[in-house]
C-alpha cells in the first residue's frame, strides 16, 4: 500500500480492516498516529453530529402511522358506504320506472273520477259552446261522428287520461254538468261498468272502438246522457 | 359497515389481524431502532429540526406502507435511508430551500476560538458541505455504513465514495485549522 492510498484510507475510513492497511500501522508509529488522529477526528465529528433527537420522536411517528392506518380503514368504510349509496341511488332511480313497466292496470272509473275532481273548478265554469263541427273534428280521431243533437257541449278537447290520449267532453245533463271521456279501448284499463265515490258516480259504455266514460254528480241520471250519446253518435266499427 | 365486516370469513379476519399485528410489531421495532439516526441524518441534510422531523415522519410512513415488500430485515437500515434521501429529494422538487445564511457563518468567524465555538463552526461547515461530500460523510458517521454500503446507497463506485469521504474530512479539518490559526493570529 503506497503512501497516498494509505493516507487516503486513514482519513476516509480509519477503521478499515484491510490487511495492507493494518500492516502499515503495525510497522510505523507515525502511520499509526496518523490513523489514530483520523479516528479521533471521526469520533469528534460523530459526537458533533449526534444532535439531540426530539422527545418522543418514535411515539410521534407511531402515532402518525396508527392515525393513517385508521384513516385508511375509515376510507375503506367510506368505500362501502359509497357503493351502498350508489346502489340505493340506482334503485331509487329505477323504481318508478319499474312500477310503470309492471304496473297493474288502472281502473277506468277511478281515473275518470280523479280527473273530474282535479279539474272540478275549471270545468264547473267553462263554456266554450263547442259546435257540432268542433266536436266532430275531434271525435273523428276516435271513429265517431255526431249525427243528431247532443245538447249543450261546453267543452271539447283532448286530454291525458292517465297517460292515454282521450277526448274530454263536458255536456249539460239534467241536474248539472256531465263529463264524458272517450277512451280508446286498447288503453288497457280495467273497464268498470259502474262506479262511484262520495262525490261522483259514473258508468262505462262500450261504443265503437272506445270506452265512453260518463261521470256526473250523485243525483245525475247518467243513463239519459248515455242514451243520448248512443242515439246521436255514429261509430265506425 | 358491521354488516360487511361480519360477513367476512372469521378465519380470514383472524389471520389478517395476526399478520397486521406482526407487521405492527416489526414496524414499531424499526422505528425505535432507526428513528434517532434517521432524524440526525435529516437534521444535517436540512439543518432544520422541524423539517427533519417531518422528513423522518414521512420516511417512516412510507416505510410502513411498503413494509410488506421488505423481506430481509438485514437490509432495513439501507432501505430506510434510501427512503429518507428520496423524501428529501422530493422536498427539493417541491421548493428550493434557502441554504444556510452566509452572514451567520461570517459572524461565527469572529467568535473566540473556544472548543464549543469550534464545534459550532464545524457544524456549520458540515451543513455547508456540498451534498456530494456531505451525504457519504453522514452515511458513514451517523448511519455507520461501510464504504461499500454507501457506494450502493448513492449508486457510486467504492473509490469515488472513498475519495469523497477523504475530501469531506480534509475540507472540514482544513477549514477548522485555518480558522483556528486565523484566530490565533488575531490573539497573538
Short mmCIF file of C-alpha atoms in Angstrom, two decimals:
data_model
loop_
_atom_site.label_atom_id
_atom_site.label_comp_id
_atom_site.label_asym_id
_atom_site.label_seq_id
_atom_site.Cartn_x
_atom_site.Cartn_y
_atom_site.Cartn_z
CA UNK A 1 0.00 0.00 0.00
CA UNK A 2 1.60 3.25 -1.09
CA UNK A 3 1.68 6.43 0.93
CA UNK A 4 -1.08 8.21 -0.92
CA UNK A 5 -3.51 5.33 -0.67
CA UNK A 6 -2.59 4.86 2.96
CA UNK A 7 -3.23 8.45 3.86
CA UNK A 8 -6.42 8.50 1.89
CA UNK A 9 -7.66 5.38 3.61
CA UNK A 10 -6.60 6.71 7.01
CA UNK A 11 -8.70 9.80 6.57
CA UNK A 12 -11.64 8.31 4.66
CA UNK A 13 -12.06 5.06 6.57
CA UNK A 14 -9.68 4.95 9.53
CA UNK A 15 -11.40 1.83 10.82
CA UNK A 16 -10.64 -0.09 7.65
CA UNK A 17 -9.70 -3.68 8.48
CA UNK A 18 -7.78 -4.41 5.28
CA UNK A 19 -4.58 -6.38 5.85
CA UNK A 20 -2.36 -3.85 3.98
CA UNK A 21 -3.75 -1.00 5.97
CA UNK A 22 -3.31 -2.74 9.33
CA UNK A 23 0.18 -3.82 8.40
CA UNK A 24 1.34 -0.30 7.73
CA UNK A 25 0.03 0.78 11.09
CA UNK A 26 1.87 -2.06 12.77
CA UNK A 27 5.10 -1.19 11.03
CA UNK A 28 5.18 2.54 11.57
CA UNK A 29 4.41 4.51 14.71
CA UNK A 30 3.95 7.59 12.56
CA UNK A 31 1.38 5.85 10.41
CA UNK A 32 -0.38 4.54 13.48
CA UNK A 33 -0.51 8.02 14.94
CA UNK A 34 -1.96 9.31 11.71
CA UNK A 35 -4.69 6.70 11.80
CA UNK A 36 -5.43 7.37 15.45
CA UNK A 37 -5.68 11.04 14.77
CA UNK A 38 -8.13 10.34 11.95
CA UNK A 39 -10.11 8.02 14.22
CA UNK A 40 -10.26 10.74 16.82
CA UNK A 41 -11.46 13.22 14.21
CA UNK A 42 -14.19 10.78 13.18
CA UNK A 43 -15.23 10.47 16.81
CA UNK A 44 -15.25 14.24 17.20
CA UNK A 45 -17.39 14.57 14.14
CA UNK A 46 -19.68 11.79 15.31
CA UNK A 47 -20.27 13.39 18.66
CA UNK A 48 -20.92 16.64 16.92
CA UNK A 49 -23.36 15.04 14.51
CA UNK A 50 -25.17 13.29 17.33
CA UNK A 51 -27.67 16.06 17.86
CA UNK A 52 -30.46 15.63 20.32
CA UNK A 53 -33.45 13.85 18.93
CA UNK A 54 -36.85 15.44 19.68
CA UNK A 55 -38.54 13.95 22.67
CA UNK A 56 -40.87 11.05 21.94
CA UNK A 57 -39.93 11.04 18.27
CA UNK A 58 -40.63 7.32 17.92
CA UNK A 59 -44.01 7.70 19.66
CA UNK A 60 -44.96 10.55 17.39
CA UNK A 61 -44.05 8.51 14.35
CA UNK A 62 -46.02 5.53 15.58
CA UNK A 63 -48.97 7.72 16.40
CA UNK A 64 -48.92 9.12 12.90
CA UNK A 65 -48.86 5.64 11.43
CA UNK A 66 -51.80 4.49 13.54
CA UNK A 67 -53.66 7.60 12.58
CA UNK A 68 -53.04 6.96 8.91
CA UNK A 69 -54.00 3.31 9.29
CA UNK A 70 -57.20 4.45 10.98
CA UNK A 71 -57.86 6.92 8.27
CA UNK A 72 -57.33 4.24 5.68
CA UNK A 73 -59.77 1.99 7.48
CA UNK A 74 -62.27 4.80 7.62
CA UNK A 75 -61.75 5.46 3.94
CA UNK A 76 -62.36 1.80 3.29
CA UNK A 77 -65.60 2.12 5.19
CA UNK A 78 -66.49 5.09 3.07
CA UNK A 79 -65.92 2.92 0.07
CA UNK A 80 -68.62 0.57 1.31
CA UNK A 81 -70.92 3.45 2.02
CA UNK A 82 -70.30 4.81 -1.45
CA UNK A 83 -71.23 1.50 -3.03
CA UNK A 84 -74.30 1.19 -0.86
CA UNK A 85 -75.33 4.73 -1.70
CA UNK A 86 -74.82 4.10 -5.39
CA UNK A 87 -76.98 1.01 -5.27
CA UNK A 88 -79.65 2.84 -3.32
CA UNK A 89 -79.48 5.64 -5.83
CA UNK A 90 -79.88 3.28 -8.78
CA UNK A 91 -82.82 1.60 -7.09
CA UNK A 92 -84.35 4.97 -6.36
CA UNK A 93 -83.99 5.98 -9.98
CA UNK A 94 -85.28 2.76 -11.45
CA UNK A 95 -88.12 2.00 -9.07
CA UNK A 96 -90.63 4.40 -10.62
CA UNK A 97 -89.59 3.05 -14.00
CA UNK A 98 -90.20 -0.50 -12.86
CA UNK A 99 -93.58 0.37 -11.41
CA UNK A 100 -94.66 1.92 -14.70
CA UNK A 101 -93.46 -1.13 -16.55
CA UNK A 102 -95.05 -3.64 -14.25
CA UNK A 103 -97.96 -1.55 -13.05
CA UNK A 104 -101.23 -3.34 -12.70
CA UNK A 105 -103.82 -1.73 -14.98
CA UNK A 106 -105.78 1.16 -13.52
CA UNK A 107 -109.48 1.19 -13.05
CA UNK A 108 -111.10 3.37 -15.69
CA UNK A 109 -113.69 4.70 -13.29
CA UNK A 110 -111.16 5.67 -10.66
CA UNK A 111 -109.11 7.53 -13.22
CA UNK A 112 -112.17 9.28 -14.58
CA UNK A 113 -113.41 10.42 -11.18
CA UNK A 114 -109.95 11.61 -10.15
CA UNK A 115 -109.69 13.54 -13.38
CA UNK A 116 -113.06 15.19 -12.91
CA UNK A 117 -112.29 16.06 -9.33
CA UNK A 118 -108.91 17.55 -10.28
CA UNK A 119 -110.49 19.81 -12.84
CA UNK A 120 -113.72 20.39 -10.99
CA UNK A 121 -113.42 24.15 -10.55
CA UNK A 122 -112.22 24.57 -14.09
CA UNK A 123 -114.98 22.53 -15.68
CA UNK A 124 -117.72 23.98 -13.50
CA UNK A 125 -117.43 27.38 -15.13
CA UNK A 126 -116.09 26.76 -18.56
CA UNK A 127 -118.33 27.36 -21.51
CA UNK A 128 -116.77 27.30 -24.92
CA UNK A 129 -120.04 26.50 -26.63
CA UNK A 130 -118.47 23.85 -28.74
CA UNK A 131 -120.16 23.48 -32.07
CA UNK A 132 -121.10 20.16 -33.55
CA UNK A 133 -118.31 20.68 -36.09
CA UNK A 134 -115.77 21.16 -33.34
CA UNK A 135 -116.96 18.02 -31.59
CA UNK A 136 -116.91 16.07 -34.82
CA UNK A 137 -113.42 17.23 -35.75
CA UNK A 138 -112.05 15.76 -32.54
CA UNK A 139 -114.36 12.84 -32.23
CA UNK A 140 -113.32 11.68 -35.71
CA UNK A 141 -110.00 10.56 -34.27
CA UNK A 142 -111.88 8.08 -32.13
CA UNK A 143 -114.04 6.86 -35.02
CA UNK A 144 -117.24 8.69 -34.10
CA UNK A 145 -119.33 11.39 -35.63
CA UNK A 146 -122.29 13.28 -34.29
CA UNK A 147 -125.41 12.76 -36.35
CA UNK A 148 -128.10 14.19 -34.12
CA UNK A 149 -128.45 16.73 -31.30
CA UNK A 150 -126.16 16.41 -28.21
CA UNK A 151 -127.49 19.48 -26.48
CA UNK A 152 -125.09 21.98 -24.92
CA UNK A 153 -121.45 20.98 -25.17
CA UNK A 154 -119.42 23.36 -23.03
CA UNK A 155 -116.04 21.97 -23.75
CA UNK A 156 -114.40 19.52 -26.07
CA UNK A 157 -110.68 18.75 -26.16
CA UNK A 158 -108.10 16.03 -25.99
CA UNK A 159 -106.80 15.22 -22.58
CA UNK A 160 -104.35 12.94 -20.93
CA UNK A 161 -106.32 10.15 -19.32
CA UNK A 162 -103.68 8.62 -17.06
CA UNK A 163 -101.24 8.78 -19.91
CA UNK A 164 -103.69 7.80 -22.62
CA UNK A 165 -104.87 10.39 -25.06
CA UNK A 166 -108.63 10.64 -24.64
CA UNK A 167 -111.37 13.05 -25.65
CA UNK A 168 -112.82 15.12 -22.87
CA UNK A 169 -116.34 16.50 -23.31
CA UNK A 170 -118.41 18.50 -20.90
CA UNK A 171 -122.12 18.43 -21.56
CA UNK A 172 -125.29 19.67 -19.98
CA UNK A 173 -127.07 16.98 -18.01
CA UNK A 174 -130.43 17.01 -16.22
CA UNK A 175 -129.12 18.36 -12.92
CA UNK A 176 -125.71 19.67 -13.71
CA UNK A 177 -122.76 19.22 -15.89
CA UNK A 178 -121.70 15.80 -17.07
CA UNK A 179 -118.21 14.87 -18.10
CA UNK A 180 -117.71 12.40 -20.91
CA UNK A 181 -114.40 10.72 -21.68
CA UNK A 182 -113.88 8.86 -24.93
CA UNK A 183 -111.05 6.45 -24.20
CA UNK A 184 -109.60 4.09 -26.82
CA UNK A 185 -110.43 0.57 -25.76
CA UNK A 186 -106.86 -0.64 -26.31
CA UNK A 187 -105.52 1.57 -23.50
CA UNK A 188 -105.63 -1.35 -21.10
CA UNK A 189 -107.80 -0.01 -18.30
CA UNK A 190 -109.95 -2.16 -16.13
CA UNK A 191 -113.37 -1.48 -17.52
CA UNK A 192 -115.79 -1.00 -14.70
CA UNK A 193 -119.37 -0.69 -15.89
CA UNK A 194 -120.46 1.49 -12.96
CA UNK A 195 -118.54 3.23 -10.21
CA UNK A 196 -118.91 5.95 -7.65
CA UNK A 197 -117.25 7.69 -4.74
CA UNK A 198 -118.55 10.08 -2.13
CA UNK A 199 -118.99 12.92 -4.62
CA UNK A 200 -119.34 11.43 -8.05
CA UNK A 201 -120.66 8.46 -9.92
CA UNK A 202 -120.11 7.15 -13.36
CA UNK A 203 -120.76 4.49 -15.96
CA UNK A 204 -118.73 3.00 -18.76
CA UNK A 205 -120.25 2.12 -22.08
CA UNK A 206 -118.52 0.46 -24.99
CA UNK A 207 -119.11 2.44 -28.15
CA UNK A 208 -117.25 1.70 -31.35
CA UNK A 209 -113.60 1.07 -30.55
CA UNK A 210 -113.79 3.19 -27.45
CA UNK A 211 -114.95 3.12 -23.90
CA UNK A 212 -117.13 6.07 -23.21
CA UNK A 213 -116.96 7.06 -19.56
CA UNK A 214 -119.73 9.28 -18.25
CA UNK A 215 -119.20 10.99 -14.91
CA UNK A 216 -121.65 13.20 -13.09
CA UNK A 217 -122.92 14.32 -9.71
CA UNK A 218 -124.53 11.80 -7.42
CA UNK A 219 -128.09 12.75 -8.40
CA UNK A 220 -127.48 12.96 -12.16
CA UNK A 221 -129.42 10.43 -14.27
CA UNK A 222 -126.41 9.29 -16.32
CA UNK A 223 -128.39 6.78 -18.36
CA UNK A 224 -130.11 9.65 -20.14
CA UNK A 225 -126.79 11.02 -21.36
CA UNK A 226 -125.73 7.50 -22.25
CA UNK A 227 -128.83 7.03 -24.40
CA UNK A 228 -128.39 10.45 -25.98
CA UNK A 229 -124.83 9.62 -26.95
CA UNK A 230 -125.77 6.21 -28.29
CA UNK A 231 -128.58 7.64 -30.30
CA UNK A 232 -126.76 10.63 -31.79
CA UNK A 233 -123.26 9.42 -32.43
CA UNK A 234 -122.43 7.04 -35.16
CA UNK A 235 -119.36 4.89 -34.65
CA UNK A 236 -117.16 3.32 -37.25
CA UNK A 237 -116.66 -0.28 -36.49
CA UNK B 1 -70.44 -1.30 7.90
CA UNK B 2 -70.53 -4.05 10.56
CA UNK B 3 -72.66 -5.84 8.05
CA UNK B 4 -69.77 -6.07 5.61
CA UNK B 5 -67.20 -6.95 8.24
CA UNK B 6 -69.35 -9.56 9.82
CA UNK B 7 -69.93 -11.27 6.55
CA UNK B 8 -66.21 -11.73 6.06
CA UNK B 9 -64.91 -15.12 6.97
CA UNK B 10 -63.93 -15.23 10.64
CA UNK B 11 -60.73 -17.18 9.99
CA UNK B 12 -59.60 -14.78 7.33
CA UNK B 13 -60.17 -11.96 9.70
CA UNK B 14 -58.13 -13.59 12.42
CA UNK B 15 -55.29 -14.22 10.01
CA UNK B 16 -55.42 -10.65 8.84
CA UNK B 17 -55.29 -9.40 12.41
CA UNK B 18 -52.42 -11.71 13.21
CA UNK B 19 -50.36 -10.57 10.28
CA UNK B 20 -51.31 -6.97 10.96
CA UNK B 21 -50.11 -7.45 14.49
CA UNK B 22 -46.82 -8.91 13.31
CA UNK B 23 -46.36 -6.09 10.85
CA UNK B 24 -47.14 -3.55 13.56
CA UNK B 25 -44.56 -5.07 15.92
CA UNK B 26 -41.94 -5.16 13.24
CA UNK B 27 -42.65 -1.59 12.35
CA UNK B 28 -42.53 -0.40 15.94
CA UNK B 29 -39.18 -2.11 16.42
CA UNK B 30 -37.60 -0.49 13.43
CA UNK B 31 -38.98 2.93 14.32
CA UNK B 32 -37.46 2.67 17.79
CA UNK B 33 -34.12 1.47 16.47
CA UNK B 34 -33.65 3.71 13.49
CA UNK B 35 -35.63 6.90 14.00
CA UNK B 36 -32.89 8.68 16.01
CA UNK B 37 -30.24 8.21 13.30
CA UNK B 38 -32.75 8.96 10.56
CA UNK B 39 -33.58 12.16 12.38
CA UNK B 40 -29.92 13.13 12.77
CA UNK B 41 -29.24 12.44 9.14
CA UNK B 42 -32.25 14.51 8.12
CA UNK B 43 -31.22 17.23 10.51
CA UNK B 44 -27.77 17.58 8.98
CA UNK B 45 -29.20 17.47 5.50
CA UNK B 46 -31.57 20.37 6.09
CA UNK B 47 -30.41 21.81 9.47
CA UNK B 48 -33.98 22.47 10.48
CA UNK B 49 -35.35 20.43 13.38
CA UNK B 50 -38.95 20.71 12.18
CA UNK B 51 -38.25 19.78 8.60
CA UNK B 52 -36.02 16.98 9.82
CA UNK B 53 -38.82 15.61 11.95
CA UNK B 54 -41.27 15.87 9.08
CA UNK B 55 -38.85 14.04 6.85
CA UNK B 56 -38.48 11.23 9.33
CA UNK B 57 -42.24 11.04 9.78
CA UNK B 58 -42.78 10.80 6.06
CA UNK B 59 -39.99 8.29 5.71
CA UNK B 60 -41.46 6.06 8.38
CA UNK B 61 -44.96 6.36 7.00
CA UNK B 62 -43.73 5.36 3.58
CA UNK B 63 -41.81 2.53 5.18
CA UNK B 64 -45.00 1.36 6.89
CA UNK B 65 -46.89 1.33 3.61
CA UNK B 66 -44.18 -0.69 1.92
CA UNK B 67 -43.12 -2.84 4.82
CA UNK B 68 -44.63 -5.95 3.25
CA UNK B 69 -42.29 -5.63 0.32
CA UNK B 70 -39.26 -5.65 2.62
CA UNK B 71 -38.36 -9.28 3.10
CA UNK B 72 -34.87 -9.09 4.52
CA UNK B 73 -34.55 -7.46 7.94
CA UNK B 74 -30.81 -7.04 7.41
CA UNK B 75 -31.32 -4.56 4.61
CA UNK B 76 -33.75 -2.48 6.64
CA UNK B 77 -31.29 0.25 7.50
CA UNK B 78 -30.16 0.83 3.92
CA UNK B 79 -33.77 0.71 2.82
CA UNK B 80 -34.83 3.35 5.36
CA UNK B 81 -32.02 5.72 4.47
CA UNK B 82 -32.82 5.32 0.80
CA UNK B 83 -36.41 6.29 1.51
CA UNK B 84 -35.25 9.23 3.59
CA UNK B 85 -32.99 10.51 0.85
CA UNK B 86 -35.80 10.16 -1.68
CA UNK B 87 -38.18 12.03 0.59
CA UNK B 88 -35.62 14.77 0.89
CA UNK B 89 -35.16 14.93 -2.87
CA UNK B 90 -38.94 15.17 -3.20
CA UNK B 91 -38.88 18.10 -0.83
CA UNK B 92 -36.44 19.87 -3.11
CA UNK B 93 -38.68 19.18 -6.06
CA UNK B 94 -41.44 20.94 -4.23
CA UNK B 95 -39.49 24.00 -3.23
CA UNK B 96 -35.98 25.27 -3.07
CA UNK B 97 -34.89 25.77 0.47
CA UNK B 98 -32.58 28.60 1.33
CA UNK B 99 -29.07 27.48 2.11
CA UNK B 100 -27.55 28.40 5.44
CA UNK B 101 -27.17 32.11 5.57
CA UNK B 102 -23.64 33.20 4.80
CA UNK B 103 -23.88 36.11 7.19
CA UNK B 104 -24.34 33.72 10.06
CA UNK B 105 -21.25 31.96 9.01
CA UNK B 106 -19.13 35.06 8.78
CA UNK B 107 -20.34 36.13 12.17
CA UNK B 108 -19.08 32.84 13.51
CA UNK B 109 -15.62 33.70 12.23
CA UNK B 110 -15.40 36.43 14.80
CA UNK B 111 -16.02 34.08 17.70
CA UNK B 112 -13.37 33.34 20.17
CA UNK B 113 -11.57 30.08 19.50
CA UNK B 114 -13.22 28.14 22.23
CA UNK B 115 -13.88 24.42 21.98
CA UNK B 116 -17.61 24.99 21.88
CA UNK B 117 -17.27 27.61 19.23
CA UNK B 118 -15.06 25.31 17.28
CA UNK B 119 -17.76 22.70 17.31
CA UNK B 120 -20.34 25.26 16.33
CA UNK B 121 -18.13 26.28 13.46
CA UNK B 122 -17.52 22.70 12.45
CA UNK B 123 -21.25 22.08 12.49
CA UNK B 124 -21.79 25.00 10.18
CA UNK B 125 -19.03 23.73 7.96
CA UNK B 126 -20.72 20.35 7.73
CA UNK B 127 -24.01 21.96 6.90
CA UNK B 128 -22.31 23.96 4.16
CA UNK B 129 -20.63 20.97 2.60
CA UNK B 130 -21.79 20.20 -0.89
CA UNK B 131 -24.23 17.29 -0.89
CA UNK B 132 -21.85 15.05 -2.77
CA UNK B 133 -19.45 15.27 0.19
CA UNK B 134 -22.00 15.62 2.93
CA UNK B 135 -24.06 12.58 2.10
CA UNK B 136 -21.26 9.99 2.22
CA UNK B 137 -19.96 11.60 5.38
CA UNK B 138 -23.31 11.46 7.16
CA UNK B 139 -23.98 7.94 5.97
CA UNK B 140 -20.65 6.88 7.39
CA UNK B 141 -20.66 8.74 10.67
CA UNK B 142 -24.36 8.76 11.55
CA UNK B 143 -25.71 5.63 9.96
CA UNK B 144 -22.46 3.69 10.34
CA UNK B 145 -22.43 2.37 6.80
CA UNK B 146 -19.23 0.98 5.33
CA UNK B 147 -17.80 2.48 2.18
CA UNK B 148 -19.30 -0.41 0.20
CA UNK B 149 -22.73 0.20 1.65
CA UNK B 150 -22.50 3.90 0.95
CA UNK B 151 -21.50 3.11 -2.61
CA UNK B 152 -24.67 1.04 -3.00
CA UNK B 153 -26.80 3.73 -1.37
CA UNK B 154 -25.53 6.52 -3.56
CA UNK B 155 -25.08 4.42 -6.65
CA UNK B 156 -21.38 5.28 -6.88
CA UNK B 157 -18.33 3.09 -7.05
CA UNK B 158 -16.41 2.49 -3.87
CA UNK B 159 -13.37 4.50 -4.88
CA UNK B 160 -15.49 7.54 -5.54
CA UNK B 161 -17.01 7.16 -2.10
CA UNK B 162 -13.59 6.91 -0.50
CA UNK B 163 -12.38 9.96 -2.39
CA UNK B 164 -15.39 11.95 -1.29
CA UNK B 165 -15.06 10.88 2.32
CA UNK B 166 -11.40 11.86 2.20
CA UNK B 167 -12.13 15.24 0.68
CA UNK B 168 -15.02 15.93 3.03
CA UNK B 169 -12.91 15.32 6.08
CA UNK B 170 -9.97 17.22 4.66
CA UNK B 171 -12.23 20.16 3.95
CA UNK B 172 -13.61 20.14 7.45
CA UNK B 173 -10.24 19.80 9.05
CA UNK B 174 -8.54 22.41 6.93
CA UNK B 175 -11.25 24.97 7.39
CA UNK B 176 -11.13 24.30 11.08
CA UNK B 177 -7.37 24.71 11.37
CA UNK B 178 -7.33 27.72 9.13
CA UNK B 179 -9.93 29.42 11.28
CA UNK B 180 -8.09 28.40 14.42
CA UNK B 181 -4.86 29.75 13.03
CA UNK B 182 -6.51 32.93 11.95
CA UNK B 183 -7.98 33.43 15.36
CA UNK B 184 -4.69 32.52 16.93
CA UNK B 185 -3.01 35.19 14.91
CA UNK B 186 -5.58 37.73 15.94
CA UNK B 187 -4.92 36.94 19.56
CA UNK B 188 -1.19 36.83 19.13
#
